[in-house]
Tab-separated table of C-alpha atoms in Angstrom:
chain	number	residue	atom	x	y	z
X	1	UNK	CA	0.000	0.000	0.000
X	2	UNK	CA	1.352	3.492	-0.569
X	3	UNK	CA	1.877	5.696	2.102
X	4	UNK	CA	0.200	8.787	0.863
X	5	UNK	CA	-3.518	6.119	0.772
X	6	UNK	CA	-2.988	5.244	4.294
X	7	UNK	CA	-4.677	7.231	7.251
X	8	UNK	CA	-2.729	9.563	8.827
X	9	UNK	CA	-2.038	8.044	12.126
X	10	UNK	CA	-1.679	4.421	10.229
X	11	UNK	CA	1.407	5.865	8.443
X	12	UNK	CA	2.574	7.943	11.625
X	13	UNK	CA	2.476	4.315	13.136
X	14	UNK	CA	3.970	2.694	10.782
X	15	UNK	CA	6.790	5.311	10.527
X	16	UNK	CA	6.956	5.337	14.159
X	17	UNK	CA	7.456	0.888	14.002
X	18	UNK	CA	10.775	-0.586	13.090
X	19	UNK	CA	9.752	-1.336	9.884
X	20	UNK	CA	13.373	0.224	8.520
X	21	UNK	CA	11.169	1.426	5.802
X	22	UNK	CA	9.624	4.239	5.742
X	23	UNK	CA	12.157	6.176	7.594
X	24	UNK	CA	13.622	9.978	7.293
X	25	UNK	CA	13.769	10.315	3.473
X	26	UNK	CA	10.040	9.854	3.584
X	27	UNK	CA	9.187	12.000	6.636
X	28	UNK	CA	11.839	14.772	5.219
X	29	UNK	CA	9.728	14.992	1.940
X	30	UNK	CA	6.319	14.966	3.580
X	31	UNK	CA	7.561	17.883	5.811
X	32	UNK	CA	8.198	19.238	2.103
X	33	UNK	CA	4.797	18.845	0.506
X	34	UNK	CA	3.228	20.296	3.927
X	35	UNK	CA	6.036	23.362	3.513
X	36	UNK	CA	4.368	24.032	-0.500
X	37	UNK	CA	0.765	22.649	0.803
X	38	UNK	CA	0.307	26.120	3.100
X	39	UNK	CA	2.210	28.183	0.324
X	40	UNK	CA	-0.667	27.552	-2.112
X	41	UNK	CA	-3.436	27.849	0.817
X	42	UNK	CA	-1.763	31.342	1.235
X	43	UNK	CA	-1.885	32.318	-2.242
X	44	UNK	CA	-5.388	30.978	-2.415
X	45	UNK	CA	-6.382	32.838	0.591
X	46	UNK	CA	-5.190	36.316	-1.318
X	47	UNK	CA	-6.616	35.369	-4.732
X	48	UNK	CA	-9.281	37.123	-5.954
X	49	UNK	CA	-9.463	39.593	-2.789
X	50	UNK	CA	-10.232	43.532	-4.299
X	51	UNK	CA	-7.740	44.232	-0.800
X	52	UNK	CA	-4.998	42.540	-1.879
X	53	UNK	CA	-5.353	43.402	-5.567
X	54	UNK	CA	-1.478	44.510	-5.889
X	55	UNK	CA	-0.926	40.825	-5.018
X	56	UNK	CA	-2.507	39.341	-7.593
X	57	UNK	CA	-0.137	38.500	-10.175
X	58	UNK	CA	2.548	37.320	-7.985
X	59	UNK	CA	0.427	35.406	-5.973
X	60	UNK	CA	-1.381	33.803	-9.066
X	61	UNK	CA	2.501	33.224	-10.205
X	62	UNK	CA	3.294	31.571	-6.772
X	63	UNK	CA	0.354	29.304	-6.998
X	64	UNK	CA	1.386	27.692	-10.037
X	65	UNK	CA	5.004	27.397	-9.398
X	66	UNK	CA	3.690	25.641	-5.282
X	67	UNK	CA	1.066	23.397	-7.046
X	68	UNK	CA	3.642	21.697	-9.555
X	69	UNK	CA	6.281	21.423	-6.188
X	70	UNK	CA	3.430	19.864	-4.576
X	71	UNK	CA	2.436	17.278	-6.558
X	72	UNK	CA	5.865	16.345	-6.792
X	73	UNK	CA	6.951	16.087	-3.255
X	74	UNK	CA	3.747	13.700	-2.404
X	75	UNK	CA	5.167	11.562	-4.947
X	76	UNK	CA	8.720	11.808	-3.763
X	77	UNK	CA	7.402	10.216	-0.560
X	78	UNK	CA	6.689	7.218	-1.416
X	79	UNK	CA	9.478	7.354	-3.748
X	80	UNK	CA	11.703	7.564	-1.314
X	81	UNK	CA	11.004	4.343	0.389
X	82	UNK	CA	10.461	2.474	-2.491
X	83	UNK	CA	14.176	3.221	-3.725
X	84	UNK	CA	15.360	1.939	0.237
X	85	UNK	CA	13.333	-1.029	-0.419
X	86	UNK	CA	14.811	-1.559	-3.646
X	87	UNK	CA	18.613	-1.744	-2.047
X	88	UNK	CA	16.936	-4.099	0.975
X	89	UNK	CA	15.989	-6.343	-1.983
X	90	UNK	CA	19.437	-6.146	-3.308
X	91	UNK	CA	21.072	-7.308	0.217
X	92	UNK	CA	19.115	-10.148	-0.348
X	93	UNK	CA	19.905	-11.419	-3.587
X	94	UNK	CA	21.919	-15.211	-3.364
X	95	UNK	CA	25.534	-14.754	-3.595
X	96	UNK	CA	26.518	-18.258	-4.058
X	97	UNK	CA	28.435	-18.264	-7.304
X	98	UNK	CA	30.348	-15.941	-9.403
X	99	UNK	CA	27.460	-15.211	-11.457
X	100	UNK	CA	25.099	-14.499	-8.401
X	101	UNK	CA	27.509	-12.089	-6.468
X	102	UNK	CA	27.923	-10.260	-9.507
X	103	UNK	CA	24.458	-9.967	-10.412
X	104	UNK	CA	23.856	-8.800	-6.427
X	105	UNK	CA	26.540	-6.215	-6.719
X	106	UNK	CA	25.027	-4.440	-9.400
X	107	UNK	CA	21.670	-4.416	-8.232
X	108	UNK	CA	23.028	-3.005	-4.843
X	109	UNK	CA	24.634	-0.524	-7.364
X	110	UNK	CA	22.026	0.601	-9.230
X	111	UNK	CA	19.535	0.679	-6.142
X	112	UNK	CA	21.664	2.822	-3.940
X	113	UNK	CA	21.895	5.024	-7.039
X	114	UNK	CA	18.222	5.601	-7.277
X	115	UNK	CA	18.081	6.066	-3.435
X	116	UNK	CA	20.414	8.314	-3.389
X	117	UNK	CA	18.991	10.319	-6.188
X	118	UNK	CA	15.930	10.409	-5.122
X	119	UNK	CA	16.388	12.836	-1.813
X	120	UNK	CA	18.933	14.730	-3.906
X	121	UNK	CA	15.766	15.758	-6.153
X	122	UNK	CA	13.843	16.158	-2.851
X	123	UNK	CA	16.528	18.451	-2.161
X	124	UNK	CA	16.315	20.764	-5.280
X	125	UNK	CA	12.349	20.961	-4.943
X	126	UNK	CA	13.026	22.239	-1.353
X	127	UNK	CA	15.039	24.743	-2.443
X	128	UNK	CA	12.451	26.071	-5.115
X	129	UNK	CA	9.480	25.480	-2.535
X	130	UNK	CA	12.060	28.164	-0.377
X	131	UNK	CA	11.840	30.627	-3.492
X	132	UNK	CA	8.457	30.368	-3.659
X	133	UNK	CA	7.974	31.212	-0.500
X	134	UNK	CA	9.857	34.251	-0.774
X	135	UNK	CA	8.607	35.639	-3.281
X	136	UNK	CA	5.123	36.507	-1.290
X	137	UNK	CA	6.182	37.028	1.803
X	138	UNK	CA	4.498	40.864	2.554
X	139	UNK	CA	2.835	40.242	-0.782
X	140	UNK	CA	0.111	37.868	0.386
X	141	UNK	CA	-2.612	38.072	2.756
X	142	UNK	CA	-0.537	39.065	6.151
X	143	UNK	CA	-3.451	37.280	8.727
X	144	UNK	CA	-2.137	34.061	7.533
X	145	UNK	CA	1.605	34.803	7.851
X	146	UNK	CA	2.459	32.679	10.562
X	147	UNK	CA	1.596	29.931	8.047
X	148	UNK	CA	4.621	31.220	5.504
X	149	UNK	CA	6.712	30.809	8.547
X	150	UNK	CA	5.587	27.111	8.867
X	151	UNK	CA	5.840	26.740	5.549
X	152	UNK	CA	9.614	27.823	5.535
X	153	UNK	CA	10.553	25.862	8.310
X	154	UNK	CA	8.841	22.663	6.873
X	155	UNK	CA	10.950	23.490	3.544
X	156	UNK	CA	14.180	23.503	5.704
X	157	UNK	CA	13.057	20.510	7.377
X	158	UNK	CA	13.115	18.872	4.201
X	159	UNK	CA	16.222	20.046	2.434
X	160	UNK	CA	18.478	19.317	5.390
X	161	UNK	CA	16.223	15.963	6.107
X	162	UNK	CA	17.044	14.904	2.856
X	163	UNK	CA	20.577	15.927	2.371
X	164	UNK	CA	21.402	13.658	5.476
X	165	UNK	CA	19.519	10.854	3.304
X	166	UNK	CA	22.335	11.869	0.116
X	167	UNK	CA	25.009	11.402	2.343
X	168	UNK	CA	23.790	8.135	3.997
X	169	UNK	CA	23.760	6.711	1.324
X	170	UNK	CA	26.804	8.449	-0.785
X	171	UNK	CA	29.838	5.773	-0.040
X	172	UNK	CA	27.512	3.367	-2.307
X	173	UNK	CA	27.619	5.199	-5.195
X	174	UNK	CA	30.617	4.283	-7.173
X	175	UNK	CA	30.499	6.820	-10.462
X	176	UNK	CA	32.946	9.596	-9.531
X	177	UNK	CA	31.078	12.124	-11.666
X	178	UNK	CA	28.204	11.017	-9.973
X	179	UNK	CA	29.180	11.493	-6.516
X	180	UNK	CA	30.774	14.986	-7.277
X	181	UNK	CA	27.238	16.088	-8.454
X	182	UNK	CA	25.401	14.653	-5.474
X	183	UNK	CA	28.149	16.104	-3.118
X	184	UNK	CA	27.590	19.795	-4.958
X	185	UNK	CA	24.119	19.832	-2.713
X	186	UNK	CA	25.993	21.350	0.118
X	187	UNK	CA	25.670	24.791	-1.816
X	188	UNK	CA	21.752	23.898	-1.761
X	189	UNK	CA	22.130	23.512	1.911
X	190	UNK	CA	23.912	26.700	2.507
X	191	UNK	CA	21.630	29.045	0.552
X	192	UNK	CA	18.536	26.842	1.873
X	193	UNK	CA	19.914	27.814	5.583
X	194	UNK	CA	20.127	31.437	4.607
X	195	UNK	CA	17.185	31.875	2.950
X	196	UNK	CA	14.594	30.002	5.682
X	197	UNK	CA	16.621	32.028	8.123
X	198	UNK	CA	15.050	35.487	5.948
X	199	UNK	CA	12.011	34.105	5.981
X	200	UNK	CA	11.205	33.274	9.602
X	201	UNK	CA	12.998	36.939	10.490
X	202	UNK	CA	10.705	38.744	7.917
X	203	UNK	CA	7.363	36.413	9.539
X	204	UNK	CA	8.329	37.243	13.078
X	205	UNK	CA	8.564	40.980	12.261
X	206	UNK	CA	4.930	40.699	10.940
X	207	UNK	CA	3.613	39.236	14.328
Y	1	UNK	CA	-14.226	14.270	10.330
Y	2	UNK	CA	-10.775	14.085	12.156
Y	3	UNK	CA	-7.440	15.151	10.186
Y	4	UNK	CA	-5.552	11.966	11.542
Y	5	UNK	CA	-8.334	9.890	10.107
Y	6	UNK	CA	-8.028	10.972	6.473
Y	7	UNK	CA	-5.649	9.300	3.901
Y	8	UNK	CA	-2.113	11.145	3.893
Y	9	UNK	CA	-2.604	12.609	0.703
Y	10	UNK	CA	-6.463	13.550	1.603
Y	11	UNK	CA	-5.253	16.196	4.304
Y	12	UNK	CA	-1.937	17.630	2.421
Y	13	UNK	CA	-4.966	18.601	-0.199
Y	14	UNK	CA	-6.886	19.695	2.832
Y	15	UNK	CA	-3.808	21.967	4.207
Y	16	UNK	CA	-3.060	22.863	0.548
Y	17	UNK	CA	-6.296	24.185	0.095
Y	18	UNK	CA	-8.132	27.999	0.804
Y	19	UNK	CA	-9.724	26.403	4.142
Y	20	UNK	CA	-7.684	28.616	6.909
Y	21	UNK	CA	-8.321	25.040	8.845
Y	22	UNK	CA	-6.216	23.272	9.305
Y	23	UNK	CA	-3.169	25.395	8.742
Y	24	UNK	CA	0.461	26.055	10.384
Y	25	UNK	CA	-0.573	24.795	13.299
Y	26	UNK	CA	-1.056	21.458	12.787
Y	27	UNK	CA	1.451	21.147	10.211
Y	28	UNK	CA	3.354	21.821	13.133
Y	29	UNK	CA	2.386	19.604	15.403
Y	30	UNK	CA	2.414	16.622	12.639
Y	31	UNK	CA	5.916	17.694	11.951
Y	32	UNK	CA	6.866	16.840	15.456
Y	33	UNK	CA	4.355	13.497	15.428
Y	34	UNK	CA	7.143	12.180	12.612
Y	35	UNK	CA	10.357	13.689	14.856
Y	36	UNK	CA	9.206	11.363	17.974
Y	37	UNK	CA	8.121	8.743	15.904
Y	38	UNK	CA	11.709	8.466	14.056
Y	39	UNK	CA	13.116	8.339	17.391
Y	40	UNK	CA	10.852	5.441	18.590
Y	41	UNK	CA	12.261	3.944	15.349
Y	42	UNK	CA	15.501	4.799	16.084
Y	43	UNK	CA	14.905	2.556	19.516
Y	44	UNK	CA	13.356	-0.229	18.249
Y	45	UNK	CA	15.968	-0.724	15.395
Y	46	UNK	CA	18.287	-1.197	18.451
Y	47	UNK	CA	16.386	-2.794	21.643
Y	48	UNK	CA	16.912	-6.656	21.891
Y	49	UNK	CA	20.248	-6.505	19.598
Y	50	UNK	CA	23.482	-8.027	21.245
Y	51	UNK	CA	25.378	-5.950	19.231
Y	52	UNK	CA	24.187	-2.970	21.125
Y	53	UNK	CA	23.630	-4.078	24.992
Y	54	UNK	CA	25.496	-1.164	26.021
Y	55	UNK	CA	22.504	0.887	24.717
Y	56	UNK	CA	19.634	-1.311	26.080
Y	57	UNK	CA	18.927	0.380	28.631
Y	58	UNK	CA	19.258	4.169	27.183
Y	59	UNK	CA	17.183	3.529	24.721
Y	60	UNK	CA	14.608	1.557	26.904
Y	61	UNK	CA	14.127	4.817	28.838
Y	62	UNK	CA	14.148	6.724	25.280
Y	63	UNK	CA	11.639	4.543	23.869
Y	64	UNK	CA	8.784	5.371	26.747
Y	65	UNK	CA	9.203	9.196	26.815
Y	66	UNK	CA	9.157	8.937	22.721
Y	67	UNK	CA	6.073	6.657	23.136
Y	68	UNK	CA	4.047	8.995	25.360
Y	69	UNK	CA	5.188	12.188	23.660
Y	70	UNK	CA	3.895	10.779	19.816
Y	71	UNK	CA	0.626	10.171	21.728
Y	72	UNK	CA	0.340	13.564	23.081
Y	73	UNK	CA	1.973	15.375	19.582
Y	74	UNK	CA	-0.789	13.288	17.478
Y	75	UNK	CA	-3.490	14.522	19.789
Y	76	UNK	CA	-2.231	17.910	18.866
Y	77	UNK	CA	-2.513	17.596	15.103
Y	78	UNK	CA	-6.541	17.865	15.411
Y	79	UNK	CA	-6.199	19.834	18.793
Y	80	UNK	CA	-5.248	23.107	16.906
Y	81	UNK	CA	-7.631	22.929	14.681
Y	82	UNK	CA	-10.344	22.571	16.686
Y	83	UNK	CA	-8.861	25.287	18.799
Y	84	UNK	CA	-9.099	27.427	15.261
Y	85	UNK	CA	-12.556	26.401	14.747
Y	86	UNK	CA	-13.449	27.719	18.220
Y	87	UNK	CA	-12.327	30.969	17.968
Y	88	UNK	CA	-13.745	31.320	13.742
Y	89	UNK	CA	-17.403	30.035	15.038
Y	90	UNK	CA	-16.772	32.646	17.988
Y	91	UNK	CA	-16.484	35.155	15.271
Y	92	UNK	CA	-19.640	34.626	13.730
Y	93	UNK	CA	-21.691	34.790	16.691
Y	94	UNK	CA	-24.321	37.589	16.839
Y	95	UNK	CA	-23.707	40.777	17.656
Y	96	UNK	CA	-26.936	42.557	17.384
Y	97	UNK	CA	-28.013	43.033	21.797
Y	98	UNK	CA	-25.346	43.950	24.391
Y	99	UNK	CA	-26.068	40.684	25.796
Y	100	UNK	CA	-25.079	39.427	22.151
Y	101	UNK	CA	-21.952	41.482	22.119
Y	102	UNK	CA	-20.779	40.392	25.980
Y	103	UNK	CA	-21.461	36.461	24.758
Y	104	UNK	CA	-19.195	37.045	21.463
Y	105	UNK	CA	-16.714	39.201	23.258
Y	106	UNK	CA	-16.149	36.394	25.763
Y	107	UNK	CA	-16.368	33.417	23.217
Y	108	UNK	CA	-13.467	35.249	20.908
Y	109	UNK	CA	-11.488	35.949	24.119
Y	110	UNK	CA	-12.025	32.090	25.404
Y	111	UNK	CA	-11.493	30.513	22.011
Y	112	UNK	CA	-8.325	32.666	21.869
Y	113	UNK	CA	-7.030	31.553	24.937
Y	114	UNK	CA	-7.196	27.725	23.840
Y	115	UNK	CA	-5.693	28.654	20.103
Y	116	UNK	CA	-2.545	29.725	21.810
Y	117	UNK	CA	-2.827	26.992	24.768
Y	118	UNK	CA	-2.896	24.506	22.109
Y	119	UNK	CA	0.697	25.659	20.293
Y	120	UNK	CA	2.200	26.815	23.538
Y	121	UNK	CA	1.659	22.647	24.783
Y	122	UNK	CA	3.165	21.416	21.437
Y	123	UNK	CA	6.638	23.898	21.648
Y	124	UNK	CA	6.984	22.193	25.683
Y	125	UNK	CA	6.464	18.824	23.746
Y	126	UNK	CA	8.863	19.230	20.840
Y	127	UNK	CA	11.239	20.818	23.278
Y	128	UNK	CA	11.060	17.416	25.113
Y	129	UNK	CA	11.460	15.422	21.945
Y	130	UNK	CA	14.623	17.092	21.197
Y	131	UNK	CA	15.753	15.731	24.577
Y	132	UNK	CA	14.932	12.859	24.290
Y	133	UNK	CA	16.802	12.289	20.648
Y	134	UNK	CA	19.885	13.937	22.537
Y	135	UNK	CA	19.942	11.094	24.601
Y	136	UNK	CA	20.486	8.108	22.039
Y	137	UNK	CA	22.546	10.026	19.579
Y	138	UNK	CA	25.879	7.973	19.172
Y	139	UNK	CA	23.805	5.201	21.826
Y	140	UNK	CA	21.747	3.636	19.290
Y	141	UNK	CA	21.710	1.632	15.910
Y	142	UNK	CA	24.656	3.829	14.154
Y	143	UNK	CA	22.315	2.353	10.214
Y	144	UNK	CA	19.522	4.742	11.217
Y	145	UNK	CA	21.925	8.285	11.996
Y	146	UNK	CA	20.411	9.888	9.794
Y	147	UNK	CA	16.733	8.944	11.169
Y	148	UNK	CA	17.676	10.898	14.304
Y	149	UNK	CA	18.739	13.778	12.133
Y	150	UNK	CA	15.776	14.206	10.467
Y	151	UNK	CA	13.973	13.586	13.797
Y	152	UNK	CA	15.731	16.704	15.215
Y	153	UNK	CA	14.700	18.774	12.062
Y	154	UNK	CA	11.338	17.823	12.235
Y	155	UNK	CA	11.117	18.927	16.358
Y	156	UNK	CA	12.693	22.030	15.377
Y	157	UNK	CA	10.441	23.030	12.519
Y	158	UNK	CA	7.220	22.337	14.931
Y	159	UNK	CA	8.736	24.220	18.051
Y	160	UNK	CA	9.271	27.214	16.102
Y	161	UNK	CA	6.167	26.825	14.030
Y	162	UNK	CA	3.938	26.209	17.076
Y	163	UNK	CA	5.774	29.364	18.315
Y	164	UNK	CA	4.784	31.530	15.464
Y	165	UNK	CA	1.163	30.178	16.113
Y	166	UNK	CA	1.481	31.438	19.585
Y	167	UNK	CA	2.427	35.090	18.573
Y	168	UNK	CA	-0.244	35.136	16.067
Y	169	UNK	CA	-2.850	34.688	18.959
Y	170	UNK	CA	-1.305	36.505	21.880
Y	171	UNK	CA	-2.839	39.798	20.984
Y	172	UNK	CA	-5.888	38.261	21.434
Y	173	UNK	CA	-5.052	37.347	25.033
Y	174	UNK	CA	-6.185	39.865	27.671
Y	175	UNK	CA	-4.918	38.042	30.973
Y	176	UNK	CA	-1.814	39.345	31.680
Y	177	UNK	CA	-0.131	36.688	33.951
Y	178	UNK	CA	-1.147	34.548	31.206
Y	179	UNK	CA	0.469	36.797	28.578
Y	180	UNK	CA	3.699	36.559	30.390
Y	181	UNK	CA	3.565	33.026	30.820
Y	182	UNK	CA	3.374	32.699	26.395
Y	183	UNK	CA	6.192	34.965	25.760
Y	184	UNK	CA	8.639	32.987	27.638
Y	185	UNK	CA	8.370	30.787	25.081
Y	186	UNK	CA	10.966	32.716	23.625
Y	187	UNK	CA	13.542	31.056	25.905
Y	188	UNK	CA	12.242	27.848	24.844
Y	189	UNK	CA	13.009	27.825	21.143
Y	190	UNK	CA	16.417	29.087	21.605
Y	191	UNK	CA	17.387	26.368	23.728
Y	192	UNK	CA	15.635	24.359	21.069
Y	193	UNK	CA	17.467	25.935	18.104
Y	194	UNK	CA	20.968	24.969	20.129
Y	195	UNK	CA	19.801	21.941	20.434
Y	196	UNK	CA	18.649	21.007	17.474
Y	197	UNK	CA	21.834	22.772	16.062
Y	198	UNK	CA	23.964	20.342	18.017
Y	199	UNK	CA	22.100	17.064	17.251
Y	200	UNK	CA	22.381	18.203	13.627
Y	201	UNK	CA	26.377	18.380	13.578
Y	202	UNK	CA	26.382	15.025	15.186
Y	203	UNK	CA	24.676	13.161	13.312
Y	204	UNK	CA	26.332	14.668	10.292
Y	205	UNK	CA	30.028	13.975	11.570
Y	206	UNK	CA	28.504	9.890	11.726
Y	207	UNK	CA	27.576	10.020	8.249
């Protein structure tokens, strides 16, 4: 069953069991989609207002660019923990003969690659979700503020959640170019930090 | 219907959409739900393994506070919005008599008083949570590191999200003692933010 069509206590549960799978990468990029989630509900909740009619455009912009992050990092949750089970599967594999071990490497190979891949694009969507945010912060409806806030904080959440899921995963991947572009993320961390850090500043000041 | 009763990707649409309920609050507090539930993870991936006796009984001790904190942090996912509910029907009570007036004054003022209750409980809880992970880091199953990381993150993003949900009420509060008792939050999340900072760096130097 897919985590995003079970109840939400059934897959708090089930996250909370030790059931290796789903662990961080998942929870990283659900604290993602709820980070673009209250982005949209913001720009939806200065939409079509006369009040905020200087908003319009760049919240009409902002809604577009948080409901294709969205839709996105719900899939990248269960994503996530169908690319760990895919390297559990791999341990798994018989490694009786030559053949076999081979055939077990590569599979541990090519799994750890997609595991690894997938939290680096959680990453990148993070970072955008971030930029999206920005952009209407004092530009939106200001009673629902404190909900930009949360939504930054839920973005950072998942960057930094799924950067730690890169690097766990990192000494399996073999291709050097590979590893060089998964390892370039830092920078995504470091402007992620800053940014957030803007964001919840700029919230505070409006509460 | 209750949010921890819909499907996961029923109440991201929820959150995502232009109903200010539920909103930042409980995004918060389902933030946290995941950071104690990683760390109950965390435990179970090492209780009962020989290869880890040293940590039995750390993680034992871990395991119950984690265990009774998800409770409460679940409980808190619907708790705020109800809260919000409260104080949004208050708002639409009639205002046409004195008598009318007093009852709505009072009902904003009451309602009000719970939506910041509500967050204020979750930062104590989260603050706990981040105590608790404290106490396994380098004492449990070194496989799920980054779990603990992302457990911190998640703690952190509902402390200071909860917090922002406190300051958006407070002006609504009219007991002062009360008042005072809310803005020490402050000291709250930046213990939290130290921390979280600190489990962060540790778990990273593991990885």
């Amino acid at each position: 069953m897919k985590l995003v069509e079970m109840k939400v206590n059934e897959y708090l549960d089930v996250l909370k069991s030790d059931a290796p799978a789903p662990g961080g990468g998942s929870a990283s990029a659900l604290a993602a989609a709820q980070g673009v989630a209250l982005v949209s509900m913001v720009c939806d909740l200065t939409l079509g207002k006369e009040k905020y009619a200087e908003y319009q455009d760049v919240c009409g912009e902002a809604k577009t660019k948080a409901s294709d992050l969205y839709s996105k990092l719900v899939a990248s949750i269960d994503k996530d923990t169908e690319a760990f089970n895919l390297v559990s599967a791999a341990f798994k594999m018989p490694k009786g003969t030559d053949e076999e071990k081979a055939a077990r490497s590569k599979a541990i190979a090519d799994g750890t690659l997609v595991a690894t891949e997938v939290p680096f694009e959680t990453m990148m969507l993070c970072a955008e979700g971030l930029k999206v945010t920005e952009m209407i912060i004092g530009k939106s409806n200001p009673n629902a503020a404190s909900d930009l806030g949360v939504a930054a904080l839920n973005l950072l959440s998942g960057v930094k959640g799924a950067w730690l899921n890169v690097l766990i995963n990192l000494p399996g991947v073999k291709d050097e170019a590979q590893k060089e572009k998964f390892l370039a993320g830092k920078k995504t961390i470091v402007e992620a930090e800053a940014l957030a850090a803007k964001i919840y500043m700029e919230v505070s000041a409006m509460l």
